Amino acid sequence: EDAHIQWCKGRSINPTSVRAIAQSIDITLKTLYHADFEPEWIRCQEVEPKWNLLGDQQYTSTTQNHTIFDSVYGSSYQSLISHLSELQDKSSPHNSIICDPTKERLACIHFLKGNCKYGDRCSNAHSYSAPRPPCRFFRTTGCSSSNCLFSHEYENINIVKKESMAPTTHGFYEGGPRAWFINKASTLLLFGEGDFTFTSALSSIGARPAISTTSEQPSAGTEHLYCDIAKVDATRCHANRALELHPMNHRITTCAWNFPFSDVSNDNEANESLMCGAFMSVADYFKKKCSDNLDNSQRFEFGLALQGDQFCRWSILRIANQAGFIMRWWDSFDSDSFPNYMPKRANGNRFPAEKARFYVFELKR
């Protein structure tokens, strides 16, 4: 708290205002990153804001002669605002809408009923000959109204397709999680393997991780064949002597953990604490490698597969930022894309990976 106040004072910023903004951002992120809710525009800008991607000094030097929008959203903000304005104009019936006369519009149902209040400003056609919007009941349960004003036709109506509001160039990895694991296999440290079916799946597509670990002691047989180091705690990996001495350790620049959970799997506080420990430990593990590696272009990444709304319930983005990571991309995680992989806990219990996503974070250097 004292450090926060001093940081704000050094920049002539009200600490209370910063705290209020942080709370608003946290609430917004909890909404935007639900697995079942992803607005189109969330992928139109960098996943991380520019001030988090750059250091304080570097950020200050790049924003001295720019507006606040340019500072926050980058040089493409004008295009984004233009798209947003267009959408706002089209969505508001109170704004005049200039329609392309070559495009056929659907009939206004309120006009057909004789009670449209928008008149010439209505976005739909005030014409009895215009095509009617389709009846949602006719094609499903059947329409029971003999005076239905909607269309009961099966023909496709030529409706103008809504264009994307801006190029979706950020937040993706070409090929998705499967491609990421294949490309990173030779530098990958894999945490939390239960029965090693994921390591086996990666091996079957020629992408066996450099080091596969488990927090348990594996049994003899298939599990033992794929286990490189046993009893590795992801929250203490930076201090694991066996990992430090492993002959492949010098290659590791990437870590991953699929579906982490605490002993009390439904306890948000316990899982948040687990994730905090993991991010801090992985950060320390990578930072030691940074000090040994003179190549400043080397990227250190941590991949995480989560289910449903665990990302927001466990405050993953806040925890990652506090540990010095920035989020680079995320995508849906399809366990079926990995041959014969069925997610299991370390105790052997299987579970369905519902609404799963894979998130990748990069350590800031």
XYZ file of C-alpha atoms in Angstrom:
365
model
C 0.000 0.000 0.000
C 2.804 2.438 0.865
C 4.603 1.606 -2.371
C 1.381 2.257 -4.306
C 0.919 5.661 -2.663
C 4.544 6.659 -3.285
C 4.320 5.560 -6.930
C 1.205 7.715 -7.406
C 2.700 10.722 -5.643
C 5.782 10.517 -7.849
C 3.511 10.899 -10.876
C 1.078 13.435 -9.360
C -1.787 10.928 -9.456
C -4.535 10.504 -6.892
C -4.060 7.025 -5.318
C -7.797 6.698 -4.618
C -8.607 7.354 -8.270
C -6.106 4.740 -9.388
C -7.624 2.218 -6.988
C -11.132 2.956 -8.286
C -9.969 2.560 -11.887
C -8.245 -0.718 -11.006
C -11.473 -2.035 -9.487
C -13.435 -1.025 -12.593
C -10.901 -2.755 -14.845
C -11.029 -5.883 -12.688
C -14.829 -6.008 -12.927
C -14.677 -5.460 -16.692
C -12.141 -8.240 -17.161
C -14.236 -10.628 -15.115
C -17.030 -9.970 -17.608
C -15.025 -10.037 -20.817
C -13.064 -13.202 -20.139
C -15.984 -15.499 -19.327
C -15.692 -18.524 -21.608
C -19.285 -18.118 -22.760
C -19.012 -14.399 -23.522
C -16.458 -12.955 -25.914
C -17.389 -9.751 -27.750
C -15.909 -9.378 -31.212
C -13.954 -6.239 -30.402
C -11.939 -7.897 -27.617
C -9.564 -9.252 -30.260
C -9.224 -5.964 -32.154
C -6.430 -4.638 -29.945
C -3.422 -5.995 -28.105
C -4.323 -8.417 -25.337
C -2.280 -6.352 -22.901
C -2.539 -2.524 -22.778
C 0.473 -0.659 -24.121
C 1.508 0.695 -20.694
C 1.867 -2.879 -19.428
C 3.826 -4.045 -22.467
C 6.431 -1.301 -22.043
C 8.484 -0.213 -19.082
C 7.625 3.079 -17.326
C 10.480 5.007 -18.911
C 9.945 3.582 -22.381
C 6.192 4.182 -22.154
C 6.660 7.805 -21.058
C 9.028 8.527 -23.949
C 6.563 7.139 -26.506
C 3.533 9.091 -25.236
C 4.860 12.619 -24.722
C 3.497 13.934 -28.032
C 0.388 11.775 -28.321
C -3.199 11.873 -27.125
C -4.410 9.616 -24.322
C -6.254 7.425 -26.852
C -3.071 6.975 -28.856
C -1.182 6.137 -25.668
C -3.657 3.499 -24.546
C -4.865 1.944 -27.801
C -1.929 2.497 -30.146
C -1.781 4.151 -33.546
C -4.866 2.297 -34.818
C -7.224 3.889 -32.289
C -8.703 6.326 -34.834
C -9.812 3.442 -37.048
C -11.288 1.676 -34.010
C -13.197 4.784 -32.899
C -14.487 5.227 -36.453
C -15.820 1.673 -36.478
C -17.392 2.138 -33.043
C -19.078 5.348 -34.189
C -20.504 3.611 -37.240
C -21.887 0.817 -35.107
C -23.361 3.293 -32.633
C -25.038 5.256 -35.437
C -26.504 2.105 -36.961
C -27.719 0.763 -33.635
C -29.544 3.933 -32.605
C -32.975 4.488 -34.201
C -32.746 8.155 -33.212
C -29.848 8.754 -35.592
C -30.356 9.279 -39.299
C -29.300 6.214 -41.249
C -28.182 6.507 -44.835
C -29.150 3.247 -46.530
C -27.710 1.885 -49.741
C -30.622 1.898 -52.217
C -29.214 -1.180 -53.951
C -29.591 -3.274 -50.788
C -33.005 -4.754 -50.094
C -34.205 -4.048 -46.580
C -36.646 -6.066 -44.519
C -40.102 -4.676 -43.875
C -40.729 -2.876 -40.601
C -43.212 -4.950 -38.592
C -44.270 -1.895 -36.605
C -45.061 -0.070 -39.865
C -47.196 -3.007 -40.993
C -49.050 -2.743 -37.673
C -49.396 0.997 -38.193
C -47.482 2.126 -35.134
C -43.822 2.773 -36.133
C -42.636 5.861 -34.266
C -39.405 6.418 -36.216
C -40.930 7.391 -39.569
C -38.320 8.208 -42.235
C -35.492 7.482 -39.787
C -36.474 3.815 -39.394
C -33.741 1.390 -40.417
C -36.293 -1.035 -41.893
C -38.385 -0.586 -45.033
C -41.795 1.105 -44.778
C -43.218 -0.883 -47.673
C -45.862 -3.580 -47.983
C -43.894 -5.234 -50.795
C -40.579 -5.473 -48.935
C -39.521 -8.956 -47.764
C -40.751 -9.798 -44.272
C -38.388 -10.894 -41.489
C -38.594 -14.668 -40.919
C -40.930 -16.043 -38.261
C -38.855 -17.721 -35.569
C -41.701 -20.078 -34.623
C -42.524 -21.253 -38.171
C -39.157 -22.990 -38.644
C -39.001 -24.508 -35.155
C -42.170 -25.339 -33.225
C -44.597 -24.086 -35.871
C -46.500 -20.778 -35.890
C -50.018 -20.900 -34.474
C -51.024 -17.345 -35.487
C -53.276 -17.034 -38.515
C -52.477 -13.292 -38.744
C -48.689 -13.554 -38.403
C -46.925 -10.648 -40.147
C -43.580 -12.447 -40.339
C -42.433 -14.508 -43.299
C -43.337 -18.200 -43.481
C -41.025 -18.810 -46.429
C -37.957 -21.059 -46.515
C -36.103 -19.011 -49.125
C -32.991 -17.255 -47.961
C -33.446 -13.498 -47.679
C -30.628 -11.378 -49.064
C -29.561 -9.530 -45.942
C -26.393 -7.484 -45.793
C -23.843 -9.399 -43.708
C -22.376 -7.430 -40.834
C -18.720 -6.722 -41.401
C -16.097 -7.152 -38.719
C -15.588 -3.874 -36.873
C -11.783 -4.073 -37.094
C -9.070 -6.546 -38.121
C -8.799 -9.325 -35.504
C -5.028 -9.549 -35.604
C -4.240 -9.952 -31.907
C -4.867 -12.641 -29.351
C -4.431 -15.668 -31.609
C -1.695 -18.217 -32.241
C -1.726 -19.731 -35.718
C -2.768 -23.352 -35.351
C -3.978 -22.863 -31.781
C -2.759 -24.712 -28.660
C -1.850 -27.882 -30.601
C 0.555 -25.941 -32.852
C 1.985 -24.116 -29.828
C 2.807 -27.385 -28.056
C 4.370 -28.809 -31.237
C 6.498 -25.691 -31.806
C 7.583 -25.416 -28.161
C 8.116 -29.125 -27.396
C 11.929 -29.051 -27.438
C 11.988 -26.218 -24.869
C 8.951 -27.245 -22.798
C 8.723 -28.042 -19.093
C 5.337 -29.676 -18.445
C 3.846 -29.524 -14.947
C 1.138 -31.530 -13.226
C 0.908 -34.664 -15.336
C -1.519 -37.156 -13.783
C -1.244 -40.404 -15.722
C 0.981 -38.842 -18.447
C -1.618 -39.310 -21.181
C -0.928 -35.762 -22.353
C 2.816 -36.423 -22.651
C 1.936 -39.639 -24.463
C -0.395 -37.713 -26.808
C 2.308 -35.152 -27.581
C 4.832 -37.944 -28.190
C 2.460 -39.582 -30.686
C 2.516 -36.412 -32.821
C 6.292 -36.021 -32.535
C 6.219 -33.350 -29.841
C 7.367 -34.967 -26.618
C 8.198 -32.252 -24.036
C 11.816 -31.744 -23.072
C 10.845 -32.414 -19.429
C 7.574 -33.924 -18.138
C 6.896 -33.790 -14.416
C 4.301 -34.832 -11.886
C 3.611 -33.760 -8.342
C 3.086 -37.411 -7.369
C 5.231 -40.529 -7.404
C 4.268 -42.353 -10.657
C 3.503 -46.045 -10.676
C 5.473 -48.530 -12.722
C 4.544 -48.992 -16.367
C 3.473 -46.461 -18.980
C 3.412 -43.535 -16.548
C 6.961 -44.233 -15.457
C 8.174 -44.254 -19.093
C 7.127 -40.642 -19.628
C 8.025 -39.262 -16.206
C 11.275 -37.294 -16.263
C 11.044 -35.865 -12.737
C 8.602 -36.856 -9.972
C 7.295 -34.812 -7.053
C 7.762 -31.440 -8.739
C 5.714 -28.702 -7.085
C 4.926 -25.990 -9.645
C 4.841 -23.434 -6.825
C 8.446 -24.360 -5.893
C 9.978 -25.155 -9.289
C 12.545 -22.354 -8.933
C 14.048 -24.175 -5.946
C 13.789 -27.757 -7.229
C 17.250 -29.308 -7.157
C 16.341 -32.258 -9.401
C 15.062 -29.871 -12.059
C 18.164 -27.712 -11.800
C 20.423 -30.737 -12.353
C 18.373 -32.283 -15.156
C 20.423 -32.483 -18.412
C 17.582 -30.838 -20.414
C 17.067 -27.957 -18.004
C 19.323 -25.594 -19.979
C 16.910 -25.836 -22.916
C 13.764 -24.806 -21.054
C 12.246 -21.482 -22.062
C 8.601 -22.568 -21.902
C 6.400 -23.994 -19.140
C 2.852 -25.325 -19.304
C 0.250 -26.648 -16.881
C -3.045 -28.178 -17.969
C -6.031 -27.778 -15.632
C -4.307 -26.970 -12.332
C -6.338 -27.258 -9.140
C -5.812 -27.254 -5.408
C -6.813 -30.050 -3.045
C -10.031 -28.101 -2.512
C -10.942 -27.768 -6.205
C -14.037 -25.579 -5.663
C -12.346 -23.158 -3.290
C -11.566 -19.996 -5.278
C -9.244 -18.640 -2.592
C -7.218 -21.862 -2.457
C -6.873 -22.038 -6.235
C -6.000 -18.358 -6.462
C -3.242 -18.958 -3.916
C -2.032 -21.955 -5.938
C -1.877 -19.892 -9.125
C -0.097 -17.052 -7.350
C 2.570 -19.459 -6.121
C 2.968 -21.034 -9.565
C 3.357 -17.730 -11.425
C 5.821 -16.374 -8.857
C 7.891 -19.559 -8.909
C 7.939 -19.820 -12.717
C 8.919 -16.140 -12.901
C 11.870 -16.739 -10.548
C 12.817 -19.872 -12.522
C 12.834 -17.873 -15.769
C 14.595 -14.850 -14.260
C 17.524 -17.015 -13.280
C 17.723 -18.164 -16.877
C 17.552 -14.535 -18.022
C 20.603 -13.689 -15.929
C 22.461 -16.634 -17.445
C 21.298 -15.860 -20.983
C 22.797 -12.835 -22.731
C 20.309 -13.065 -25.610
C 17.712 -10.409 -24.753
C 15.502 -11.528 -27.644
C 14.790 -14.859 -25.940
C 11.128 -15.194 -24.931
C 10.022 -17.062 -21.814
C 6.408 -18.257 -21.859
C 3.996 -19.941 -19.472
C 0.929 -21.716 -20.908
C -2.142 -22.510 -18.834
C -5.247 -24.569 -19.690
C -8.331 -23.629 -17.644
C -12.033 -24.452 -17.648
C -15.088 -22.202 -17.828
C -14.717 -19.007 -15.822
C -11.687 -20.102 -13.770
C -9.638 -17.388 -15.476
C -11.714 -14.639 -13.886
C -12.739 -16.472 -10.679
C -9.094 -17.100 -9.840
C -7.952 -13.585 -10.876
C -5.380 -15.062 -13.268
C -4.594 -11.864 -15.180
C -3.954 -9.870 -12.002
C -1.761 -12.639 -10.575
C 0.211 -12.934 -13.817
C 0.809 -9.178 -13.980
C 1.984 -9.088 -10.373
C 4.493 -11.843 -11.142
C 5.837 -9.899 -14.130
C 3.979 -11.644 -16.966
C 1.889 -10.205 -19.787
C -0.751 -12.222 -21.610
C 0.064 -12.785 -25.271
C -2.870 -14.843 -26.570
C -5.610 -17.300 -25.694
C -7.776 -19.738 -27.614
C -10.154 -22.644 -27.132
C -8.496 -25.819 -25.868
C -9.832 -28.940 -27.581
C -8.556 -32.030 -25.770
C -9.684 -34.165 -28.730
C -6.969 -32.584 -30.877
C -4.440 -34.540 -28.794
C -4.742 -38.302 -29.558
C -6.133 -40.414 -26.702
C -5.843 -37.562 -24.210
C -8.383 -37.591 -21.391
C -7.702 -34.994 -18.681
C -7.061 -36.541 -15.270
C -6.218 -35.228 -11.845
C -3.028 -36.317 -10.142
C -5.182 -38.664 -8.030
C -6.303 -40.475 -11.206
C -9.847 -39.083 -11.373
C -10.996 -38.216 -14.897
C -12.970 -35.074 -15.618
C -14.524 -33.487 -18.720
C -12.682 -30.403 -19.953
C -15.749 -28.231 -20.542
C -15.435 -24.773 -22.104
C -11.673 -25.083 -21.844
C -9.271 -22.367 -22.923
C -5.517 -22.122 -23.225
C -3.763 -18.902 -22.154
C -0.124 -18.006 -22.861
C 1.832 -15.451 -20.834
C 5.261 -13.980 -21.539
C 7.711 -12.800 -18.899
C 8.553 -9.121 -19.229
C 12.299 -8.531 -19.453
